[in-house]
Short mmCIF file of C-alpha atoms in Angstrom, two decimals:
data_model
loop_
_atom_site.label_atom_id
_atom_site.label_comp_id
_atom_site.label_asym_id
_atom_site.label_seq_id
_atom_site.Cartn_x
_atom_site.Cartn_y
_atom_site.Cartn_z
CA UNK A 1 14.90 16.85 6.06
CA UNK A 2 14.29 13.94 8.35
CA UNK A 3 10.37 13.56 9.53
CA UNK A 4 10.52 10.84 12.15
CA UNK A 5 9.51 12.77 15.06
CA UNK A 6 6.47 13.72 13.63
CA UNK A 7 5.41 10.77 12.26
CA UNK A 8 6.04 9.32 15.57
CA UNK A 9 4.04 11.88 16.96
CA UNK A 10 1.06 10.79 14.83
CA UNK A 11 1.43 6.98 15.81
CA UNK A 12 1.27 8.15 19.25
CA UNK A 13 -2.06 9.94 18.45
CA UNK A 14 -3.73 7.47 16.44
CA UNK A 15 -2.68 4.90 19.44
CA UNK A 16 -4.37 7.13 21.53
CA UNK A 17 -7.71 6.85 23.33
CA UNK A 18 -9.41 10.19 22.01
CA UNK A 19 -10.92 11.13 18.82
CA UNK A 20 -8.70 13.87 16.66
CA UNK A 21 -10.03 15.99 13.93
CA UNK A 22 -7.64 17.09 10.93
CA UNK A 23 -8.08 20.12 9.72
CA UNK A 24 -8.13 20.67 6.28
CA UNK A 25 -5.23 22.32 4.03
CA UNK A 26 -4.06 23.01 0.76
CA UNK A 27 -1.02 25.22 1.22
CA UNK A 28 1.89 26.50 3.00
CA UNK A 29 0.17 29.38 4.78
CA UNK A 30 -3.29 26.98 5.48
CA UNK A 31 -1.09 24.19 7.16
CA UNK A 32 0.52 27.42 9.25
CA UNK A 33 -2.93 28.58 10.49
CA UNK A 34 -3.72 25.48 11.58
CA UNK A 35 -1.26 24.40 13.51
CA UNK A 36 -1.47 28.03 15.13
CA UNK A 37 -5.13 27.26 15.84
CA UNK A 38 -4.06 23.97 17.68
CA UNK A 39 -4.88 21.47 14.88
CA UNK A 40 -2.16 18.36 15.17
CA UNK A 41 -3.25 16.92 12.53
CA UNK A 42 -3.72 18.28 8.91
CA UNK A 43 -5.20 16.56 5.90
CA UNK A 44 -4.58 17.07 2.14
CA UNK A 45 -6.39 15.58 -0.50
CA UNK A 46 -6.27 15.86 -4.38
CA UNK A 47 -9.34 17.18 -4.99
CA UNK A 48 -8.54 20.10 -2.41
CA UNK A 49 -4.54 19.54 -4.39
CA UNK A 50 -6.07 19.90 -7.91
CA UNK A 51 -8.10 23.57 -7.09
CA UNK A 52 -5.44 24.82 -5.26
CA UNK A 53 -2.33 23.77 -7.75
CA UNK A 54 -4.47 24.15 -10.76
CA UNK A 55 -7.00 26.08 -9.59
CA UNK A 56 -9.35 23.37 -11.20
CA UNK A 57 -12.19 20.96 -10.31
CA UNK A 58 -10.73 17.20 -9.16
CA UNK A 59 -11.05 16.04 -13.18
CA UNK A 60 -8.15 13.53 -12.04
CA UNK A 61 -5.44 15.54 -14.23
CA UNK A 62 -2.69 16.36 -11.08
CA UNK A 63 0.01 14.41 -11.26
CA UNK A 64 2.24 13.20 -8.69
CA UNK A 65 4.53 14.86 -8.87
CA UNK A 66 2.33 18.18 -8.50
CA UNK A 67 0.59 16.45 -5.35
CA UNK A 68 3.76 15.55 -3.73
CA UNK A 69 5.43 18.95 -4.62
CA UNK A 70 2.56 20.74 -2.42
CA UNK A 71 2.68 18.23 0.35
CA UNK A 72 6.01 19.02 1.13
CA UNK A 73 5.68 22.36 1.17
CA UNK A 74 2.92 21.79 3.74
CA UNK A 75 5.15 19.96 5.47
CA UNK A 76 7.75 22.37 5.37
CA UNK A 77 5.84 24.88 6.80
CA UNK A 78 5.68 23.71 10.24
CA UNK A 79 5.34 20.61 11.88
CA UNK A 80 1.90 19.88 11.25
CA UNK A 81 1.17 15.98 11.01
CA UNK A 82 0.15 15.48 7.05
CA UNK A 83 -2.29 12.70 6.30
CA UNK A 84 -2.54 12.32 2.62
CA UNK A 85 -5.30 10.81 -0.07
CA UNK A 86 -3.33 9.37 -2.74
CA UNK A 87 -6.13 8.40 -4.96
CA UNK A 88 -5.51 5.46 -6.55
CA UNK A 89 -2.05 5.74 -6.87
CA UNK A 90 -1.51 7.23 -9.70
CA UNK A 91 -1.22 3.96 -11.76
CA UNK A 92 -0.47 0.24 -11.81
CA UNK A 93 2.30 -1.36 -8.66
CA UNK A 94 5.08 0.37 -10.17
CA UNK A 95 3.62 3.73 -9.96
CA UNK A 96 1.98 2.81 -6.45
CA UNK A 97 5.56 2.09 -4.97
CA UNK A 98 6.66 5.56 -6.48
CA UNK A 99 3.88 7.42 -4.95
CA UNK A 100 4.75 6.11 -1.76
CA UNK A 101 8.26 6.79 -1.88
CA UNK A 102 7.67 10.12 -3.32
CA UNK A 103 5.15 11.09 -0.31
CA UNK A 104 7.10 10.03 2.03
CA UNK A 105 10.23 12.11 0.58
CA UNK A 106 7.91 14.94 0.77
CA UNK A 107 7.26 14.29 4.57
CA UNK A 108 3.66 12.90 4.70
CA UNK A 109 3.04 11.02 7.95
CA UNK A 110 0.37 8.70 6.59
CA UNK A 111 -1.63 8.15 3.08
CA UNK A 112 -4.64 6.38 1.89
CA UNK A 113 -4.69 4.59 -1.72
CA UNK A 114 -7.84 3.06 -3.17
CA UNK A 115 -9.09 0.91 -5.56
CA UNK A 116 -11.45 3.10 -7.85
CA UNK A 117 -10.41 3.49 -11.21
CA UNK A 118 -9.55 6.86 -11.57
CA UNK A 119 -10.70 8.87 -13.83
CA UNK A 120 -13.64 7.25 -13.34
CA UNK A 121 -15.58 6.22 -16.41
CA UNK A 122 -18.81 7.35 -17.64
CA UNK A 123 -21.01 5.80 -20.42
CA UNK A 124 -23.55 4.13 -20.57
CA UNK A 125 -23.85 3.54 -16.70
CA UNK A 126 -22.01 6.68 -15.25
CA UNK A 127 -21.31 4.41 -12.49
CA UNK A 128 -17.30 4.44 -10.70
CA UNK A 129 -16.40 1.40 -11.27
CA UNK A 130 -13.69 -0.85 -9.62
CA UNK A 131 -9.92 -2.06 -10.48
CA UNK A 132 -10.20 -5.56 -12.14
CA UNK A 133 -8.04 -6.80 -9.31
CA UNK A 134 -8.50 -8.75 -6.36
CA UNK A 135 -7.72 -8.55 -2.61
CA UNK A 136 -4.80 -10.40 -2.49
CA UNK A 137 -3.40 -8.81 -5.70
CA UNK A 138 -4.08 -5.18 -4.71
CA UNK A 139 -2.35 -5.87 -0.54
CA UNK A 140 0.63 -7.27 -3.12
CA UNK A 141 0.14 -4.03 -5.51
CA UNK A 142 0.53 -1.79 -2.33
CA UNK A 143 3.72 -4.48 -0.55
CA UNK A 144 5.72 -3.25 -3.58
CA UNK A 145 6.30 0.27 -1.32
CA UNK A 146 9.76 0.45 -0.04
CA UNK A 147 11.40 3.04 2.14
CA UNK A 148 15.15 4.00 0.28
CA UNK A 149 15.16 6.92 3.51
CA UNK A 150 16.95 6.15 7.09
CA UNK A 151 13.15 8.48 8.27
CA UNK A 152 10.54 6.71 9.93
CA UNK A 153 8.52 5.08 7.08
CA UNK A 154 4.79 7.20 6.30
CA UNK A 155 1.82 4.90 7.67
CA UNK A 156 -0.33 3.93 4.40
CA UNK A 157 -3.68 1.97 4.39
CA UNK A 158 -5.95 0.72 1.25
CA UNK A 159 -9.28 1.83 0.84
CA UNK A 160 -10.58 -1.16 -1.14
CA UNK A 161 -14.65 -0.81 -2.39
CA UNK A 162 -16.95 -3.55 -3.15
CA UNK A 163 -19.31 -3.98 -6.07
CA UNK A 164 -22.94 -3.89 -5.43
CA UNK A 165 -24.63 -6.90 -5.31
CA UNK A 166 -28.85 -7.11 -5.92
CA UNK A 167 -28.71 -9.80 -2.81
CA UNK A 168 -27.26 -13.00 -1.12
CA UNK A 169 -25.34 -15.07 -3.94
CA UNK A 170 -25.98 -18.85 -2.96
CA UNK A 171 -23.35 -20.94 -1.57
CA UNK A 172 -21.57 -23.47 -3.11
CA UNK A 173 -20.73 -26.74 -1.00
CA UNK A 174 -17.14 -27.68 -1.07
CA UNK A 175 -16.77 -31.97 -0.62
#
């Protein structure tokens, strides 16, 4: 199934001047109601994925393959506009370039992908912490995405945190 005209439906709308709100879905019939209710836009996300593919709190345990197996049949459904949360990813470049392919396949229009370490850790702290990677390595981490389809390629943006910091660092001169 080819997906360009909806994706380049939902450039045109996020080039547009007015403020669009997604509506939320988890399923064939959800993404159906909404797009009967006038929604252009719907949004799927794994914690919403996980409860209704597993019908189980977002512990981090649905895979890919599950996530992209409901977001195309969302996207089957109708032609809602899909907007995605990948998570992190679902792993290191490798499986960030297969989660992008495999989204897009499915007939996403856009994703995010973060930089959390998923599942997030507790200890000690109980604090999310970050990927031990930097800027530069993480825009290279998501550059590994390719499109293999002759479709308009998904849009895709990284959500990247920061750590806290207890106040201004001082600077070191340079020379």
């Amino acid at each position: 199934m080819h997906w360009t005209e909806r994706r380049e439906r939902f450039r045109a709308i996020l080039s547009g001047d007015r403020c669009v709100h997604p509506a939320s879905v988890y399923d064939a019939i959800s993404a159906r109601i909404a797009e009967d209710l006038g929604f252009e836009v719907g949004m799927f996300s794994g914690s919403i994925g996980s409860m209704s593919v597993l019908g189980a709190p977002d512990l981090v345990v649905l895979t890919l393959t599950e996530f992209a197996g409901q977001a195309n049949r969302i996207c089957r459904a109708g032609n809602l506009a899909l907007l995605v949360d990948a998570d992190h990813g679902y792993g290191n470049a490798l499986n960030v370039r297969r989660t992008v392919e495999e989204l897009e396949t499915a007939g996403i229009c856009a994703m995010s992908i973060e930089d959390t370490v998923l599942p997030r850790p507790y200890g000690l702290s109980g604090k999310p912490s970050l990927s031990s990677i930097d800027g530069r390595r993480h825009c290279r981490r998501a550059k590994t995405r390719t499109s293999s389809s002759p479709d308009a390629p998904a849009r895709w943006r990284l959500r990247a945190s920061t750590k806290p910091s207890s106040g201004p660092r001082p600077v070191k001169r340079l020379g």
